[in-house]
């Protein structure tokens, strides 16, 4: 009998053996598939959002300079811009005006930003989709905003940011520089913070060091740090993801350990009979390996495909309640699928390999015992 | 004569491999078609000089984690040490963790 034919027969026997204990194996399959599904969902979600953050925030300011007062973020005088312009390597300095606005009627927090490159007319605002949803506002509507002096000023909505940009603009209200100053009571000659352009990107760290020396009461925040912030937020090691991983990982280890340390009496008898009728130890181990491979492959395929559909075709139901948090306003966004061979390979080696190995070890120890001794158990 | 179980299993594996290939093709095509939307977001970030994604709006340090300072969690109220669950997912930015 050829090697191929022999292994085909062993595979047939392994499948029949799994079908014979279908209730136990189905339960195993469901738990295993759920574990793979959770792990794959986390891997796909974090991979996609980290990639999107990297692409979208590549246009963020190279350096943001904040003034600190008693350890807190304070308004920065425009005069600081002059000192920063003198630093070798700095090509441009701009003032940023922005702030947070709490809307008591809805309980939502908005982010107000001043015009930027496009000129926002006085008395008008552009709002994000999230703001439009919470206020039920449309183009042409008037929205009253409460100033620091307690009076309400109405602004006409002249634009609504596109739904496609919701990941960055959901809670934004774009307003003119003068309106933002009068609403928040920011005096002329002050900004929320300053942004810098550096001629040679490789000099950013040197420029940041010079900023700390020239203006010791400021803190430079580099674009690289901003990007790393998002890597850290959605890193495998962080926060809730760690909790999910620890829970799933611990469950899986217990599961695999249980499998590795115990073969049921029925399974031991089966091995004994197989050995008694002439099966070799290597064939018994191959049969048990096939059982492990079949269970893990089915779980891997089903769990991974379900996770892909969960993250990229549905609104990621598992993560949505977490991302919503306590906030009133939360963005609606659909992540762009990001799938690499590395992701799938990592999932495969994290799930399929340990389980298969765990099933082979007890089979090997049982297969090497005398068949007569096993059958007498 | 019913098909052999091994044949059914091999066919199942092949079918799944085909579906996996289709998933890779889908991801690639979606990436291509999402390029204009990603570009639009990047342009908005550049034009308004934004620094953060709008993921959590329940606290200032959660809305703009990269702009947060060390005292951020306590700014909203003395009892407000954490906004759950955003605070659980958010890791302090690297520049706040290094001395």
PDB file of C-alpha atoms in Angstrom, chain A residues 63 87-90 198 200-214 220 222:
ATOM      1  CA  UNK A  63       5.348  69.343  15.584  1.00  0.00           C
ATOM      2  CA  UNK A  87      15.253  77.906  15.361  1.00  0.00           C
ATOM      3  CA  UNK A  88      17.367  76.507  12.515  1.00  0.00           C
ATOM      4  CA  UNK A  89      15.396  73.938  10.502  1.00  0.00           C
ATOM      5  CA  UNK A  90      11.937  75.383  11.191  1.00  0.00           C
ATOM      6  CA  UNK A 198      10.425  71.294   9.741  1.00  0.00           C
ATOM      7  CA  UNK A 200      14.259  68.208   6.963  1.00  0.00           C
ATOM      8  CA  UNK A 201      12.124  65.495   8.602  1.00  0.00           C
ATOM      9  CA  UNK A 202      15.263  63.868   9.990  1.00  0.00           C
ATOM     10  CA  UNK A 203      15.897  67.019  12.053  1.00  0.00           C
ATOM     11  CA  UNK A 204      12.581  66.872  13.920  1.00  0.00           C
ATOM     12  CA  UNK A 205      14.127  65.441  17.107  1.00  0.00           C
ATOM     13  CA  UNK A 206      16.899  68.057  17.090  1.00  0.00           C
ATOM     14  CA  UNK A 207      14.296  70.825  16.581  1.00  0.00           C
ATOM     15  CA  UNK A 208      12.176  69.423  19.444  1.00  0.00           C
ATOM     16  CA  UNK A 209      15.231  69.449  21.699  1.00  0.00           C
ATOM     17  CA  UNK A 210      15.956  73.073  20.758  1.00  0.00           C
ATOM     18  CA  UNK A 211      12.324  74.040  21.466  1.00  0.00           C
ATOM     19  CA  UNK A 212      12.617  72.616  24.993  1.00  0.00           C
ATOM     20  CA  UNK A 213      15.768  74.663  25.573  1.00  0.00           C
ATOM     21  CA  UNK A 214      14.561  77.941  23.982  1.00  0.00           C
ATOM     22  CA  UNK A 220       6.642  69.783  21.733  1.00  0.00           C
ATOM     23  CA  UNK A 222       5.870  65.204  17.386  1.00  0.00           C
TER      24      UNK A 222
END
